[in-house]
Every structure is written in C-alpha cells, then in structure tokens.
C-alpha cells in the first residue's frame, strides 16, 4: 500500500537544523492498525503530514499503491488527500460554523459527489460512529468525544484507503479514549490506519503493529512489512469545489458574525451611498432641465435672417486669431472674425416654397417678418395724431425677431397665422388676461409680461400717458382703435417731385383705404418658465403685414423711390443697400427680412434643422441659407455643464470607494487569520489552492454585493428627505431620482471592487502551508 523510502525532512530555524525526519524507510500493508509511538518533538506529526500529503518531504520517495510521488503536482496531492486519505486530529478540527452534517459532507462536496449521495453517506458514517441522533446539532453542542466521532465520520465519509490519526485521544479522558480506540480499531478492519500516540498502553492494547520513533528515526518495528511492492494501482479523481459551495461556506461563516458583517457593509457602503445620491441628484436635475428645456426652448423658433453669421466660419476665424505671433514684420489689413463670418442669406421664392413643404406635424407655425412700416394714427383726446408700435427696449432681449423689428423701426411683434388650420400660435403659447384672442388681421393684442406689466414705452408710443406702476383700466384699453393709413393718403407729392408726410390726420382717418385696427385682448405667456416668444407691447398677425404691403406696394412714393437714387423724402443720396432698405420700409419688399419657424416639440426641431440642412447640401457657399438655432445652442451648454459637475462629484465620492476597498482588504486579511485552521482542514480534505481563494472571494462577493445593495437602499431612502429639503429650498419637486440602471451598476461596481480588495488576502490564504495551518491554535 504505502512505502516510505529514505524520507528526509529538515527544518532550518536560524542556525539550528531540526531533523524531523532523518532517513525514514518503512512499508505499510493495505489493512493494518499501526501505532507510531514516540516522545513529543520526535517527528511523528511531520511523518503523518508527509504521508497524508499535507507536507512535502525534502528527499527520498513516498510510494502510494506502487506510484512514486516524487514528481507529483499540486493537484495530484490535492486529489490524493481527497480520495485516498482521511485525517483525524487531536483537537478534532471541526469547522464550528457548519453543522455536523455539513462538516461530514465537506470532503465529498470537494470531490463532486451529488447532494443525495452525500447526505446518505454522511448519515451512514455518522450512524457508524454512533451519532445518529445528533446529526442536526451544532459543533458547540457536542462533547469532545462526540466531536472526535464527527471527525472520524468526516474522515470515513469518502471511504479512504488510509486513515491518519494524530493523537486522536490526546484531549480525551480514559473512558472516552477507549471508546474512540474501539471505533478506530473497527475502522482499521478494512483499511490502513496509522495512528500517532505517545501513550504506550493504548498502542499495546489496540494496535496490530507498533513503530517506535525517536529523533526523526524509526528505532523499533513490531511487525515490519518485507513484501515486494505491488504493481502500480493509483487512480485518484481530481477534486473541484464549485463557487456555490464556496458561497455556502462563506455564507454560514458570515452568519456567525452578523454584527461585524453588518458594520463592515455599512462602512463600505458609504462610497456607494454618496455616489448614489450624487447620481440621483444629477439625474433628477437633468430631467428637470430637460423638461424645462423641452417646454421652454421647444417654442423658440429657428430663425433665418437676411444677414447672419456662419457659426462654422466664425469658429474657424476665431481659431485663426488664437495663433501665435506672426513671423517677420510684414503688416497686413485684416477683417475681424465676426465680419469675415458674416453671411448674406439670399432669400428667394424657391426657398419660400421649400419652407412651405415643412410638415405641419413638425412646425405648426412659420412667421414671416417684413420690414414694411405702418403709417399709424390714433385719436387722443378727440384729435388724431401719429403713433407707433415701436418699443426701444423689450422685456426679453433673447428674441431675435423682436430685436430685428425694433431695429427697422417697425415695432410690434409679429405672430404667425396657423398653417394647419387647427392650432393657433397664440392659443398655444398665450393666455388671455383681458378681452379675447384675435380672429382677423385687423384685431391686434397687447402682450403683458409675467407680472401682468405692459411695457410703458410701448404704451407711450401708442399715445398713452401712463406713469410707472399705474394700474391700468383693461376694458378702456380694449376700446383702443388705431388706424393704418395707406402711403398714398399719408404722403403727398410736392411740385419738386419730393414726398412729404401730410399733417391732416383727421382727413386720413376718413380716407377710403384707411384700415382700423382694434386691440381685442391683453395676453400673457402660458409658460411659467419662459418670458414668452413675443416682446411686450403690440402684437399682430403677419396677415396684417401682408395686407399693408398689398396696399402700399404700388403707391406713388414707392414708384418714385424706385425710379430715383435719392431719398424721395429728404433728397439725400442713397447707396444701393440703403435704397433697398428704404423701399422695404415703404412696403415694396417681396421677400421677408426674417423667418421664424416654430417647431412643435423639441424632437421635431431636429427634423426641421435636418430638412433645412438638406437644402444647403451641394450648394455654393453664397447660395446657402444659414439658420440660427438659439435653443439648440443653450441645450448643448447646459447639458455639458451638468455632466461636468456630476463627474467632479462622482470623482470625490469614488475616493470613499477606494477607502472601502482597502478596508475590505484588511477585513478579509483578518478573516484569513481567523480561519487558518479551517483552511488547513479544507486542504486536508483535498481542497485546491483555487478552492481556498474561492472561499474568500465568495465571502468578499457577499460583502461587496451586500454593501452595494445596502448602499443603494440607503441612497434611495435618502432621496426622500433630500427631496423634501429641496422642495422647501427651491420649489422643485422630486429632484433626486435614483435611476435603476445606475443602481444596478453601483451594486456591480461595489461587488467587483470589494472582490478585488479581498483577492490579495484570499490568495495569501490559499498559499498557506496546510501543515503549519493545522499546527496553529
Ligand atoms: P511530534 O509530532 O512528534 O511532537 P513534530 O513532527 O511536530 O513532532 O516536530 C518534529 C520537530 O520538528 C520538532 O522539533 C519541531 O519543533 C520541528 N518542527 C515542526 N514543524 C516545524 C516548522 N514548521 N519549522 C521548524 N521546526 C519545525
Ligand atoms: Mg505531534
């Protein structure tokens, strides 16, 4: 069965060399009960550990079933320990956090025996050692003798060919010792039992053969085996522990120290909590911003003006100007970037037709602004006098349309008439404060700001004499009538050919082409988050502009101005551009000076810009129509800012994750130290290095996932008080919202980091010398 040939094992400590085994040669039979007798320190345990494959010899050979072990690999020894040998120790080495049954099945678990067989065999083994009635007890509920019986059952469960017992009765009283010896003697009937003892009486009484041992050498052998070695017959199966077994082992271990585990998880969840809260906040803020943006910015039009700057070129020009100093001293003329990037949009009939084809599901409204001026008069205190829609400063300066209108001196805001015949621009974006919505081109409205204020400037230009903060009489305002006078009635031609505004306003008011406009409503923006799309003051439909143009297009002053290169009012000289602009003001313009396309929603805006981009594809630069998407620019800026803030905060929070990782490493290390014995037992049962690593990896997996889940739950719970707090501070509801996807990722990250942190101590554990591990107390 076993043959030891010239085995040597020396221990070097400092300068002294201990010869634990000093050239030991001995053979053992397949079935016998061998007692090894010797004083303490004579090398008995070393011998047993080497026979059991827990420790390795320095030289010589150990022949098992005819197989030399000189070239054994680690996994060969693992398989040998698991399949061929069973160990019994003086201090039982029962794993205290597993119950009796699990202790006994552990070896079989390692060799991959199925659950049912495992249980059956364990019960048989426990019955055999007389513990049938104690199967479900915990180790701490058993006496020493009973524990040693469990150890014998564990050693026998895998039906090993060799049973190694290291002073099995050393810690037991005489009575119990005898019972255990009886048991071992019975077991030895069908296998080789090698028992180490320093008790000669027990050896004499029970063993078949006594080998005396002293200073690492055999001094006597009562029944030496001189037979020739049998042929090789060694077939151990490889062992393998599943991750499930490792998890179970770790889980039962963790259960025995619930308090400590909870505190560990709590401490290491702090990083996850802080990241969770930061993400929940930024997530919520982003959602709020998105919602506000879709609500507010979606209404902002895409605008096309006659003169615009090409953003792409502007960027290029700017990047040029950031270059280094010029080499040499040559001096050049230079156009500033803004001017260089200036682009003339040549709006034409073809482009207008192209715009008409924008789906009304993408843009319900398109406003065309013309530079046409209105000749306005109003009766103030019974006398007509000229008035104007103009405002010098608007409440909201974001609006390019109104800036444009103000600069041409026309004044007032132009709102688009509905394209699809269903939704009206005003109905969608404005609420009535007084009066009603307009129904025809001649019905105009006053736009108030969010505090119901109407621009005093606009009112003064309309001929009213209010002062600041004055409360206005809405019904009275709604009775206001304003007259638009045709060019031919407004201007009179002098004998020298020049034109001059008439002063007979009373007569103008009665003229047949004069149209009466009525203020029918006072409106306010419907959107809490926006100042509205129209500037405060008068707003009218683009239909009205078209009517006025119709009337004035062929007026005498227009015809005269067309024919002359001098200003027909002042006689001053005009450049071509100035002439064009003046003609436009007089109502001779065919093309709009600006176009506003109002997208139906934020997403629809992309359809529109895509459609507009398509027009420019393949066109020469001069023929391109460049549009301006103010809302698009704002979105990009706020989105980027939010991300940047989130990254910084998550970065800070991540530092605590690293702290947790280090803490887990320390805790795993402590656990490794605490469980040294268990590591030894697992190795004695045939566990591979990998399996030991796995046990601790499993433990850190549980810890990591646990602290991740705990952190997520706490972070989620924290969002409630945070939201209450933010609601009180900012009036925003439900800002902190934990995204489930983030939650899952955080648990995964926590698990992975914890396992990483614990992996080095776990590797250390796997490298522990089994023989040394079992020697520790
Ligand atoms: P026994 O079991 O007969 O008491 P051991 O086999 O435990 O004897 O020890 C034999 C000798 O080897 C002792 O002198 C012991 O101190 C020494 N020894 C055992 N293990 C080690 C070790 N890891 N390092 C150094 N010396 C050791
Ligand atoms: Mg010993």
PDB file of N, CA and C and ligand atoms in Angstrom, residues 39-41 43-46 90 166-167 196 775, ligand 2:
ATOM      1  N   UNK A  39       8.231  10.218  21.714  1.00  0.00           N
ATOM      2  CA  UNK A  39       8.086  11.370  22.604  1.00  0.00           C
ATOM      3  C   UNK A  39       7.708  12.598  21.785  1.00  0.00           C
ATOM      4  N   UNK A  40       7.306  13.599  22.508  1.00  0.00           N
ATOM      5  CA  UNK A  40       6.935  14.852  21.854  1.00  0.00           C
ATOM      6  C   UNK A  40       8.150  15.443  21.147  1.00  0.00           C
ATOM      7  N   UNK A  41       7.964  15.918  19.926  1.00  0.00           N
ATOM      8  CA  UNK A  41       9.057  16.525  19.178  1.00  0.00           C
ATOM      9  C   UNK A  41       9.897  15.533  18.416  1.00  0.00           C
ATOM     10  N   UNK A  43       9.035  13.896  15.770  1.00  0.00           N
ATOM     11  CA  UNK A  43       8.799  13.957  14.323  1.00  0.00           C
ATOM     12  C   UNK A  43       7.593  13.177  13.858  1.00  0.00           C
ATOM     13  N   UNK A  44       6.718  12.770  14.781  1.00  0.00           N
ATOM     14  CA  UNK A  44       5.556  11.930  14.434  1.00  0.00           C
ATOM     15  C   UNK A  44       4.567  12.681  13.537  1.00  0.00           C
ATOM     16  N   UNK A  45       4.228  13.897  13.957  1.00  0.00           N
ATOM     17  CA  UNK A  45       3.262  14.681  13.183  1.00  0.00           C
ATOM     18  C   UNK A  45       3.814  14.971  11.789  1.00  0.00           C
ATOM     19  N   UNK A  46       5.099  15.296  11.738  1.00  0.00           N
ATOM     20  CA  UNK A  46       5.729  15.552  10.442  1.00  0.00           C
ATOM     21  C   UNK A  46       5.582  14.343   9.532  1.00  0.00           C
ATOM     22  N   UNK A  90      -5.861  15.666  16.909  1.00  0.00           N
ATOM     23  CA  UNK A  90      -6.039  15.665  18.359  1.00  0.00           C
ATOM     24  C   UNK A  90      -7.150  16.636  18.768  1.00  0.00           C
ATOM     25  N   UNK A 166      -3.740  11.715  14.296  1.00  0.00           N
ATOM     26  CA  UNK A 166      -2.649  12.323  15.064  1.00  0.00           C
ATOM     27  C   UNK A 166      -3.090  12.527  16.510  1.00  0.00           C
ATOM     28  N   UNK A 167      -2.659  11.617  17.374  1.00  0.00           N
ATOM     29  CA  UNK A 167      -3.035  11.647  18.787  1.00  0.00           C
ATOM     30  C   UNK A 167      -4.535  11.879  18.957  1.00  0.00           C
ATOM     31  N   UNK A 196      -0.761   8.112  15.465  1.00  0.00           N
ATOM     32  CA  UNK A 196       0.361   8.625  16.239  1.00  0.00           C
ATOM     33  C   UNK A 196      -0.074   8.765  17.687  1.00  0.00           C
ATOM     34  N   UNK A 775      -1.191  23.276  12.621  1.00  0.00           N
ATOM     35  CA  UNK A 775      -0.447  23.336  13.883  1.00  0.00           C
ATOM     36  C   UNK A 775      -0.841  24.543  14.726  1.00  0.00           C
TER      37      UNK A 775
HETATM   38 MG1  LIG B   2       2.679  15.989  17.090  1.00  0.00          MG
END
